[in-house]
Amino acid sequence: MEEYTNESTGGGREKHTGPIPRFPQKNFGDGLKKGAAVFFILLILMLCSFNATYTIGEQEQAVLTTLGKAAPVTSPGLHFKIPFIQHVQKVNTTIQGFPIGYDMYSGTTVEEESVMITNDYNFINVDFFVEYKFSDPVKAVYASEDPELILKNLAQSCIRTVIGSYDVDSVLTTGKNEIQAAIKEMVIRKLEKDDIGVTLVNVTIQDSEPPTQEIMIAFKDVETAKQGKETALNNANKYRNEKLPNAQAEADKIVKEAEAFKQQRVNEATGQVARFNAMYEEYIKNPTVTKRRMFYETMEEVLPDLELIIDDGHGVQKVLPLDSFVQE
């Protein structure tokens, strides 16, 4: 039991025994806590409602990641996701592009990209524009950190390889279409091997020229020398075409004369053999008569061309012409 005093208006005190009376008091802290909890819940619900939807455009695709597992979302329109559990990354599927060898905005040349060397050891400045698009959004997001940079490095490598296999005239004039096709085919093969979710659309040569003024002057000198070479070759071919028929005709004439002379000699030799055989047959029949006859015939051929000189031993020489002996 507890005692308490009650002071009256008259100043006297009255003592009472028994329990002290308790009066109800209001707890304002509990109400404040309940209000904050309700506000926090409403705020979370609002955040969740704003983060629970996403929209995919006509030229977009998305990658929806649920607890680390990625799945493509290809249909355009409004889609729902679980906040804080599912995450969305959008991928632009339109045809995009980038330049190689120049700055697309300022138009200035980027020499470390544009200057190349051909297979005939000429420097040349070539600008390209590469067009591509993302074919697989999941691989485009997760297969590499920067797929566009990888494509650019691949394209530069293939471009230098192909340009290095052509001469400078082909790169500047007639070989552009063939060069573009070769580069595109090489890049596509490497992209298929790397499989980073990127598809090459096209590679186009924008411009090609000698890189500096000094090289342009040297290039013109080379072109002048080439033209001089062509002129000299044309003149040489013209001279050859003029002289070759005459030389061939002269050669044919010599060959025919040689063949005729050969045939003549063969015929003479054949006649001499036949004559010798005939004489030999007569010699077998009568050797003495045949020898004498051969001696006389030989002397008849030799004596008319002789000049006879007779020396009497005393230093006096007399020429006796024998023409009178052989004249008829």
mmCIF file of C-alpha atoms in Angstrom:
data_model
loop_
_atom_site.group_PDB
_atom_site.id
_atom_site.type_symbol
_atom_site.label_atom_id
_atom_site.label_comp_id
_atom_site.label_asym_id
_atom_site.label_seq_id
_atom_site.Cartn_x
_atom_site.Cartn_y
_atom_site.Cartn_z
ATOM 1 C CA MET A 1 0.000 0.000 0.000
ATOM 2 C CA GLU A 2 1.239 3.451 -0.723
ATOM 3 C CA GLU A 3 0.377 6.707 0.992
ATOM 4 C CA TYR A 4 -0.174 9.901 -0.779
ATOM 5 C CA THR A 5 -1.302 13.346 0.395
ATOM 6 C CA ASN A 6 -3.974 15.431 -1.123
ATOM 7 C CA GLU A 7 -3.703 19.142 -0.616
ATOM 8 C CA SER A 8 -7.057 20.866 -0.409
ATOM 9 C CA THR A 9 -7.797 24.448 -1.138
ATOM 10 C CA GLY A 10 -7.793 25.217 2.506
ATOM 11 C CA GLY A 11 -4.179 24.332 2.902
ATOM 12 C CA GLY A 12 -4.751 21.178 4.902
ATOM 13 C CA ARG A 13 -3.315 17.854 3.978
ATOM 14 C CA GLU A 14 -5.183 14.618 3.887
ATOM 15 C CA LYS A 15 -3.400 11.337 3.950
ATOM 16 C CA HIS A 16 -4.803 8.394 1.958
ATOM 17 C CA THR A 17 -3.661 4.862 1.822
ATOM 18 C CA GLY A 18 -4.095 2.452 -1.186
ATOM 19 C CA PRO A 19 -2.840 2.143 -4.835
ATOM 20 C CA ILE A 20 -1.751 5.238 -6.649
ATOM 21 C CA PRO A 21 -4.257 5.964 -9.440
ATOM 22 C CA ARG A 22 -2.832 5.716 -13.078
ATOM 23 C CA PHE A 23 -4.057 8.071 -15.765
ATOM 24 C CA PRO A 24 -3.728 7.063 -19.543
ATOM 25 C CA GLN A 25 -1.014 8.927 -21.613
ATOM 26 C CA LYS A 26 -0.779 9.140 -25.511
ATOM 27 C CA ASN A 27 2.404 7.519 -27.250
ATOM 28 C CA PHE A 28 3.234 9.778 -30.264
ATOM 29 C CA GLY A 29 6.416 7.749 -31.220
ATOM 30 C CA ASP A 30 4.417 4.659 -32.237
ATOM 31 C CA GLY A 31 2.279 6.616 -34.659
ATOM 32 C CA LEU A 32 5.308 8.193 -36.247
ATOM 33 C CA LYS A 33 6.903 4.808 -36.814
ATOM 34 C CA LYS A 34 3.751 3.444 -38.411
ATOM 35 C CA GLY A 35 3.533 6.415 -40.772
ATOM 36 C CA ALA A 36 7.155 6.081 -41.849
ATOM 37 C CA ALA A 37 6.676 2.370 -42.551
ATOM 38 C CA VAL A 38 3.619 3.057 -44.668
ATOM 39 C CA PHE A 39 5.485 5.776 -46.590
ATOM 40 C CA PHE A 40 8.460 3.506 -47.158
ATOM 41 C CA ILE A 41 6.216 0.715 -48.432
ATOM 42 C CA LEU A 42 4.417 3.090 -50.769
ATOM 43 C CA LEU A 43 7.762 4.392 -52.042
ATOM 44 C CA ILE A 44 8.989 0.867 -52.751
ATOM 45 C CA LEU A 45 5.752 0.055 -54.553
ATOM 46 C CA MET A 46 6.082 3.158 -56.667
ATOM 47 C CA LEU A 47 9.702 2.353 -57.542
ATOM 48 C CA CYS A 48 8.772 -1.199 -58.402
ATOM 49 C CA SER A 49 5.902 -0.051 -60.587
ATOM 50 C CA PHE A 50 8.221 2.312 -62.515
ATOM 51 C CA ASN A 51 10.965 -0.384 -62.878
ATOM 52 C CA ALA A 52 8.677 -3.255 -63.796
ATOM 53 C CA THR A 53 8.119 -2.360 -67.458
ATOM 54 C CA TYR A 54 10.288 -1.591 -70.457
ATOM 55 C CA THR A 55 9.645 -0.860 -74.125
ATOM 56 C CA ILE A 56 11.433 -2.221 -77.196
ATOM 57 C CA GLY A 57 11.394 -0.135 -80.367
ATOM 58 C CA GLU A 58 10.955 -1.359 -83.932
ATOM 59 C CA GLN A 59 14.705 -1.242 -84.604
ATOM 60 C CA GLU A 60 15.751 -2.670 -81.244
ATOM 61 C CA GLN A 61 16.190 -5.951 -79.438
ATOM 62 C CA ALA A 62 16.827 -6.539 -75.750
ATOM 63 C CA VAL A 63 18.708 -8.901 -73.483
ATOM 64 C CA LEU A 64 16.756 -9.883 -70.352
ATOM 65 C CA THR A 65 19.048 -11.154 -67.579
ATOM 66 C CA THR A 66 17.486 -13.176 -64.734
ATOM 67 C CA LEU A 67 19.905 -14.048 -61.939
ATOM 68 C CA GLY A 68 22.803 -14.145 -64.407
ATOM 69 C CA LYS A 69 20.977 -16.045 -67.159
ATOM 70 C CA ALA A 70 20.512 -14.009 -70.347
ATOM 71 C CA ALA A 71 17.698 -14.433 -72.876
ATOM 72 C CA PRO A 72 16.927 -12.385 -76.012
ATOM 73 C CA VAL A 73 13.717 -10.371 -76.342
ATOM 74 C CA THR A 74 13.095 -9.614 -80.010
ATOM 75 C CA SER A 75 9.435 -8.575 -80.232
ATOM 76 C CA PRO A 76 8.839 -4.804 -80.105
ATOM 77 C CA GLY A 77 6.396 -3.220 -77.667
ATOM 78 C CA LEU A 78 5.789 -3.079 -73.922
ATOM 79 C CA HIS A 79 7.280 -5.837 -71.738
ATOM 80 C CA PHE A 80 7.337 -6.590 -68.008
ATOM 81 C CA LYS A 81 10.174 -7.671 -65.744
ATOM 82 C CA ILE A 82 10.749 -8.422 -62.102
ATOM 83 C CA PRO A 83 12.367 -5.398 -60.464
ATOM 84 C CA PHE A 84 15.807 -5.879 -58.888
ATOM 85 C CA ILE A 85 15.905 -9.479 -60.161
ATOM 86 C CA GLN A 86 15.682 -9.036 -63.906
ATOM 87 C CA HIS A 87 17.793 -6.534 -65.828
ATOM 88 C CA VAL A 88 17.351 -5.319 -69.413
ATOM 89 C CA GLN A 89 19.997 -4.139 -71.913
ATOM 90 C CA LYS A 90 18.802 -2.839 -75.249
ATOM 91 C CA VAL A 91 20.672 -3.420 -78.530
ATOM 92 C CA ASN A 92 20.295 -1.297 -81.661
ATOM 93 C CA THR A 93 19.714 -3.633 -84.642
ATOM 94 C CA THR A 94 19.802 -0.973 -87.363
ATOM 95 C CA ILE A 95 22.671 -0.803 -89.844
ATOM 96 C CA GLN A 96 25.461 1.210 -88.247
ATOM 97 C CA GLY A 97 28.871 2.212 -89.513
ATOM 98 C CA PHE A 98 32.230 3.778 -88.798
ATOM 99 C CA PRO A 99 35.036 5.239 -90.947
ATOM 100 C CA ILE A 100 38.582 3.960 -91.319
ATOM 101 C CA GLY A 101 41.225 6.440 -92.395
ATOM 102 C CA TYR A 102 39.343 9.670 -91.714
ATOM 103 C CA ASP A 103 37.218 11.426 -89.099
ATOM 104 C CA MET A 104 33.560 11.254 -90.036
ATOM 105 C CA TYR A 105 32.669 14.593 -88.413
ATOM 106 C CA SER A 106 35.622 16.806 -89.294
ATOM 107 C CA GLY A 107 36.659 15.020 -92.503
ATOM 108 C CA THR A 108 40.339 15.111 -91.547
ATOM 109 C CA THR A 109 42.644 12.249 -92.482
ATOM 110 C CA VAL A 110 43.746 9.763 -89.831
ATOM 111 C CA GLU A 111 47.137 8.777 -91.263
ATOM 112 C CA GLU A 112 47.823 5.876 -88.892
ATOM 113 C CA GLU A 113 44.706 4.212 -90.331
ATOM 114 C CA SER A 114 44.779 5.379 -93.959
ATOM 115 C CA VAL A 115 48.423 5.077 -95.049
ATOM 116 C CA MET A 116 49.145 1.628 -96.523
ATOM 117 C CA ILE A 117 51.691 -0.022 -98.818
ATOM 118 C CA THR A 118 50.935 -1.940 -102.004
ATOM 119 C CA ASN A 119 52.662 -5.024 -103.351
ATOM 120 C CA ASP A 120 54.779 -2.890 -105.718
ATOM 121 C CA TYR A 121 56.103 -0.943 -102.693
ATOM 122 C CA ASN A 122 54.112 2.251 -103.181
ATOM 123 C CA PHE A 123 52.542 4.161 -100.301
ATOM 124 C CA ILE A 124 48.888 5.058 -100.728
ATOM 125 C CA ASN A 125 46.200 6.770 -98.668
ATOM 126 C CA VAL A 126 42.902 4.824 -98.687
ATOM 127 C CA ASP A 127 39.700 5.691 -96.792
ATOM 128 C CA PHE A 128 37.008 3.103 -96.026
ATOM 129 C CA PHE A 129 33.539 3.063 -94.502
ATOM 130 C CA VAL A 130 32.395 -0.128 -92.740
ATOM 131 C CA GLU A 131 28.692 -0.930 -92.260
ATOM 132 C CA TYR A 132 27.492 -3.571 -89.784
ATOM 133 C CA LYS A 133 24.596 -4.614 -87.582
ATOM 134 C CA PHE A 134 24.093 -6.749 -84.473
ATOM 135 C CA SER A 135 22.643 -10.141 -85.386
ATOM 136 C CA ASP A 136 22.626 -11.738 -81.917
ATOM 137 C CA PRO A 137 21.834 -9.366 -79.011
ATOM 138 C CA VAL A 138 23.040 -11.767 -76.293
ATOM 139 C CA LYS A 139 26.453 -12.274 -77.943
ATOM 140 C CA ALA A 140 26.652 -8.571 -78.762
ATOM 141 C CA VAL A 141 26.286 -7.779 -75.030
ATOM 142 C CA TYR A 142 28.217 -10.613 -73.393
ATOM 143 C CA ALA A 143 30.607 -12.120 -75.994
ATOM 144 C CA SER A 144 32.921 -9.110 -75.933
ATOM 145 C CA GLU A 145 33.353 -5.835 -74.115
ATOM 146 C CA ASP A 146 33.382 -3.659 -77.246
ATOM 147 C CA PRO A 147 32.239 -5.516 -80.409
ATOM 148 C CA GLU A 148 32.538 -2.409 -82.600
ATOM 149 C CA LEU A 149 36.208 -1.971 -81.633
ATOM 150 C CA ILE A 150 36.851 -5.653 -82.378
ATOM 151 C CA LEU A 151 35.193 -5.275 -85.793
ATOM 152 C CA LYS A 152 37.260 -2.170 -86.535
ATOM 153 C CA ASN A 153 40.508 -3.945 -85.674
ATOM 154 C CA LEU A 154 39.520 -6.941 -87.808
ATOM 155 C CA ALA A 155 38.585 -4.672 -90.715
ATOM 156 C CA GLN A 156 41.883 -2.762 -90.551
ATOM 157 C CA SER A 157 43.859 -6.004 -90.504
ATOM 158 C CA CYS A 158 41.981 -7.407 -93.510
ATOM 159 C CA ILE A 159 42.201 -4.105 -95.397
ATOM 160 C CA ARG A 160 45.985 -3.931 -95.040
ATOM 161 C CA THR A 161 46.336 -7.579 -96.048
ATOM 162 C CA VAL A 162 44.258 -7.146 -99.206
ATOM 163 C CA ILE A 163 45.749 -3.767 -100.194
ATOM 164 C CA GLY A 164 49.201 -5.307 -99.786
ATOM 165 C CA SER A 165 48.383 -7.911 -102.431
ATOM 166 C CA TYR A 166 47.456 -5.385 -105.167
ATOM 167 C CA ASP A 167 49.553 -2.885 -107.093
ATOM 168 C CA VAL A 168 48.997 0.824 -106.747
ATOM 169 C CA ASP A 169 47.261 1.197 -110.124
ATOM 170 C CA SER A 170 44.593 -1.339 -109.154
ATOM 171 C CA VAL A 171 43.916 0.407 -105.842
ATOM 172 C CA LEU A 172 43.598 3.814 -107.518
ATOM 173 C CA THR A 173 41.602 2.821 -110.597
ATOM 174 C CA THR A 174 40.295 -0.483 -111.870
ATOM 175 C CA GLY A 175 40.609 -2.834 -108.891
ATOM 176 C CA LYS A 176 38.377 -1.120 -106.309
ATOM 177 C CA ASN A 177 35.372 -3.425 -106.660
ATOM 178 C CA GLU A 178 37.528 -6.532 -106.494
ATOM 179 C CA ILE A 179 39.393 -5.188 -103.457
ATOM 180 C CA GLN A 180 36.139 -4.363 -101.619
ATOM 181 C CA ALA A 181 34.766 -7.855 -102.277
ATOM 182 C CA ALA A 182 37.975 -9.529 -101.068
ATOM 183 C CA ILE A 183 38.021 -7.463 -97.854
ATOM 184 C CA LYS A 184 34.355 -8.191 -97.144
ATOM 185 C CA GLU A 185 34.815 -11.922 -97.619
ATOM 186 C CA MET A 186 37.855 -11.997 -95.317
ATOM 187 C CA VAL A 187 36.135 -9.996 -92.555
ATOM 188 C CA ILE A 188 33.010 -12.186 -92.705
ATOM 189 C CA ARG A 189 35.129 -15.323 -92.294
ATOM 190 C CA LYS A 190 36.858 -13.896 -89.223
ATOM 191 C CA LEU A 191 33.577 -12.710 -87.679
ATOM 192 C CA GLU A 192 32.105 -16.187 -88.104
ATOM 193 C CA LYS A 193 35.144 -17.609 -86.353
ATOM 194 C CA ASP A 194 35.047 -15.111 -83.447
ATOM 195 C CA ASP A 195 31.201 -15.271 -83.150
ATOM 196 C CA ILE A 196 30.652 -11.951 -81.356
ATOM 197 C CA GLY A 197 27.095 -11.390 -82.618
ATOM 198 C CA VAL A 198 28.035 -8.859 -85.318
ATOM 199 C CA THR A 199 27.282 -9.164 -89.043
ATOM 200 C CA LEU A 200 29.204 -7.199 -91.673
ATOM 201 C CA VAL A 201 26.935 -5.469 -94.187
ATOM 202 C CA ASN A 202 29.399 -3.753 -96.507
ATOM 203 C CA VAL A 203 32.907 -2.310 -96.886
ATOM 204 C CA THR A 204 33.293 0.643 -99.249
ATOM 205 C CA ILE A 205 36.364 2.498 -100.497
ATOM 206 C CA GLN A 206 35.625 6.204 -100.051
ATOM 207 C CA ASP A 207 38.802 7.614 -101.564
ATOM 208 C CA SER A 208 42.323 6.584 -102.566
ATOM 209 C CA GLU A 209 45.289 8.811 -103.348
ATOM 210 C CA PRO A 210 49.005 9.208 -102.616
ATOM 211 C CA PRO A 211 49.352 10.294 -98.971
ATOM 212 C CA THR A 212 51.585 13.406 -99.117
ATOM 213 C CA GLN A 213 52.591 16.091 -101.594
ATOM 214 C CA GLU A 214 56.112 14.690 -101.867
ATOM 215 C CA ILE A 215 54.796 11.227 -102.548
ATOM 216 C CA MET A 216 52.284 12.635 -105.043
ATOM 217 C CA ILE A 217 55.146 14.261 -106.949
ATOM 218 C CA ALA A 218 57.129 11.026 -106.829
ATOM 219 C CA PHE A 219 54.031 9.128 -107.899
ATOM 220 C CA LYS A 220 53.602 11.431 -110.893
ATOM 221 C CA ASP A 221 57.262 10.863 -111.780
ATOM 222 C CA VAL A 222 56.667 7.130 -111.601
ATOM 223 C CA GLU A 223 53.611 7.484 -113.821
ATOM 224 C CA THR A 224 55.632 9.547 -116.302
ATOM 225 C CA ALA A 225 58.345 6.897 -116.312
ATOM 226 C CA LYS A 226 55.729 4.206 -116.850
ATOM 227 C CA GLN A 227 54.293 6.139 -119.788
ATOM 228 C CA GLY A 228 57.789 6.534 -121.213
ATOM 229 C CA LYS A 229 58.305 2.823 -120.780
ATOM 230 C CA GLU A 230 55.049 2.102 -122.587
ATOM 231 C CA THR A 231 56.029 4.451 -125.412
ATOM 232 C CA ALA A 232 59.426 2.781 -125.788
ATOM 233 C CA LEU A 233 57.786 -0.648 -125.764
ATOM 234 C CA ASN A 234 55.279 0.444 -128.405
ATOM 235 C CA ASN A 235 58.040 1.837 -130.604
ATOM 236 C CA ALA A 236 60.075 -1.323 -130.164
ATOM 237 C CA ASN A 237 57.077 -3.467 -131.040
ATOM 238 C CA LYS A 238 56.408 -1.297 -134.077
ATOM 239 C CA TYR A 239 60.035 -1.647 -135.232
ATOM 240 C CA ARG A 240 59.887 -5.394 -134.621
ATOM 241 C CA ASN A 241 56.662 -5.701 -136.588
ATOM 242 C CA GLU A 242 58.238 -3.793 -139.449
ATOM 243 C CA LYS A 243 61.517 -5.706 -139.525
ATOM 244 C CA LEU A 244 60.330 -9.167 -138.584
ATOM 245 C CA PRO A 245 58.511 -9.956 -141.874
ATOM 246 C CA ASN A 246 61.561 -8.889 -143.911
ATOM 247 C CA ALA A 247 63.852 -10.910 -141.683
ATOM 248 C CA GLN A 248 61.596 -13.920 -141.953
ATOM 249 C CA ALA A 249 61.475 -13.562 -145.736
ATOM 250 C CA GLU A 250 65.265 -13.246 -145.887
ATOM 251 C CA ALA A 251 65.609 -16.273 -143.626
ATOM 252 C CA ASP A 252 63.239 -18.274 -145.823
ATOM 253 C CA LYS A 253 65.225 -17.241 -148.903
ATOM 254 C CA ILE A 254 68.501 -18.337 -147.305
ATOM 255 C CA VAL A 255 66.983 -21.620 -146.204
ATOM 256 C CA LYS A 256 65.599 -22.316 -149.673
ATOM 257 C CA GLU A 257 68.918 -21.421 -151.336
ATOM 258 C CA ALA A 258 70.707 -23.692 -148.887
ATOM 259 C CA GLU A 259 68.277 -26.501 -149.630
ATOM 260 C CA ALA A 260 68.749 -25.961 -153.381
ATOM 261 C CA PHE A 261 72.544 -25.938 -153.009
ATOM 262 C CA LYS A 262 72.331 -29.057 -150.902
ATOM 263 C CA GLN A 263 70.237 -30.772 -153.530
ATOM 264 C CA GLN A 264 72.670 -29.661 -156.221
ATOM 265 C CA ARG A 265 75.622 -31.047 -154.333
ATOM 266 C CA VAL A 266 73.770 -34.264 -153.688
ATOM 267 C CA ASN A 267 72.940 -34.563 -157.375
ATOM 268 C CA GLU A 268 76.546 -33.846 -158.344
ATOM 269 C CA ALA A 269 77.826 -36.370 -155.858
ATOM 270 C CA THR A 270 75.296 -38.906 -157.101
ATOM 271 C CA GLY A 271 76.407 -38.263 -160.712
ATOM 272 C CA GLN A 272 80.073 -38.577 -159.778
ATOM 273 C CA VAL A 273 79.374 -41.818 -157.976
ATOM 274 C CA ALA A 274 77.527 -43.139 -161.017
ATOM 275 C CA ARG A 275 80.383 -41.982 -163.306
ATOM 276 C CA PHE A 276 82.963 -43.571 -161.015
ATOM 277 C CA ASN A 277 81.033 -46.812 -160.950
ATOM 278 C CA ALA A 278 80.800 -46.800 -164.745
ATOM 279 C CA MET A 279 84.520 -46.084 -165.089
ATOM 280 C CA TYR A 280 85.310 -48.767 -162.565
ATOM 281 C CA GLU A 281 83.344 -51.296 -164.566
ATOM 282 C CA GLU A 282 85.332 -50.341 -167.714
ATOM 283 C CA TYR A 283 88.580 -50.427 -165.722
ATOM 284 C CA ILE A 284 87.869 -53.985 -164.621
ATOM 285 C CA LYS A 285 87.371 -54.985 -168.215
ATOM 286 C CA ASN A 286 90.575 -53.321 -169.591
ATOM 287 C CA PRO A 287 92.752 -51.559 -166.966
ATOM 288 C CA THR A 288 95.540 -50.331 -169.315
ATOM 289 C CA VAL A 289 93.292 -48.669 -171.835
ATOM 290 C CA THR A 290 91.158 -47.147 -169.138
ATOM 291 C CA LYS A 291 94.174 -45.643 -167.338
ATOM 292 C CA ARG A 292 95.509 -44.128 -170.540
ATOM 293 C CA ARG A 293 92.145 -42.682 -171.424
ATOM 294 C CA MET A 294 91.749 -41.152 -167.947
ATOM 295 C CA PHE A 295 95.240 -39.601 -168.272
ATOM 296 C CA TYR A 296 94.466 -38.033 -171.626
ATOM 297 C CA GLU A 297 91.139 -36.653 -170.441
ATOM 298 C CA THR A 298 92.771 -35.148 -167.389
ATOM 299 C CA MET A 299 95.531 -33.498 -169.415
ATOM 300 C CA GLU A 300 92.955 -32.056 -171.784
ATOM 301 C CA GLU A 301 91.350 -30.304 -168.852
ATOM 302 C CA VAL A 302 94.572 -29.120 -167.191
ATOM 303 C CA LEU A 303 96.903 -28.011 -170.033
ATOM 304 C CA PRO A 304 94.814 -25.171 -171.519
ATOM 305 C CA ASP A 305 95.124 -23.155 -168.289
ATOM 306 C CA LEU A 306 98.932 -23.624 -167.857
ATOM 307 C CA GLU A 307 101.702 -21.113 -168.608
ATOM 308 C CA LEU A 308 105.015 -22.895 -169.287
ATOM 309 C CA ILE A 309 108.317 -21.381 -168.135
ATOM 310 C CA ILE A 310 111.557 -23.026 -169.397
ATOM 311 C CA ASP A 311 114.935 -22.371 -167.730
ATOM 312 C CA ASP A 312 118.081 -23.426 -169.663
ATOM 313 C CA GLY A 313 120.293 -23.324 -166.567
ATOM 314 C CA HIS A 314 122.185 -20.105 -167.510
ATOM 315 C CA GLY A 315 119.786 -17.720 -165.898
ATOM 316 C CA VAL A 316 117.972 -17.029 -169.130
ATOM 317 C CA GLN A 317 114.257 -17.652 -168.924
ATOM 318 C CA LYS A 318 111.999 -17.875 -171.841
ATOM 319 C CA VAL A 319 108.273 -17.985 -171.707
ATOM 320 C CA LEU A 320 106.780 -20.132 -174.285
ATOM 321 C CA PRO A 321 103.132 -19.511 -174.637
ATOM 322 C CA LEU A 322 101.333 -22.683 -175.335
ATOM 323 C CA ASP A 323 98.073 -21.089 -176.357
ATOM 324 C CA SER A 324 98.839 -21.894 -179.989
ATOM 325 C CA PHE A 325 99.114 -25.590 -179.114
ATOM 326 C CA VAL A 326 95.707 -25.832 -177.579
ATOM 327 C CA GLN A 327 93.743 -23.492 -179.825
ATOM 328 C CA GLU A 328 91.679 -25.105 -182.503
#
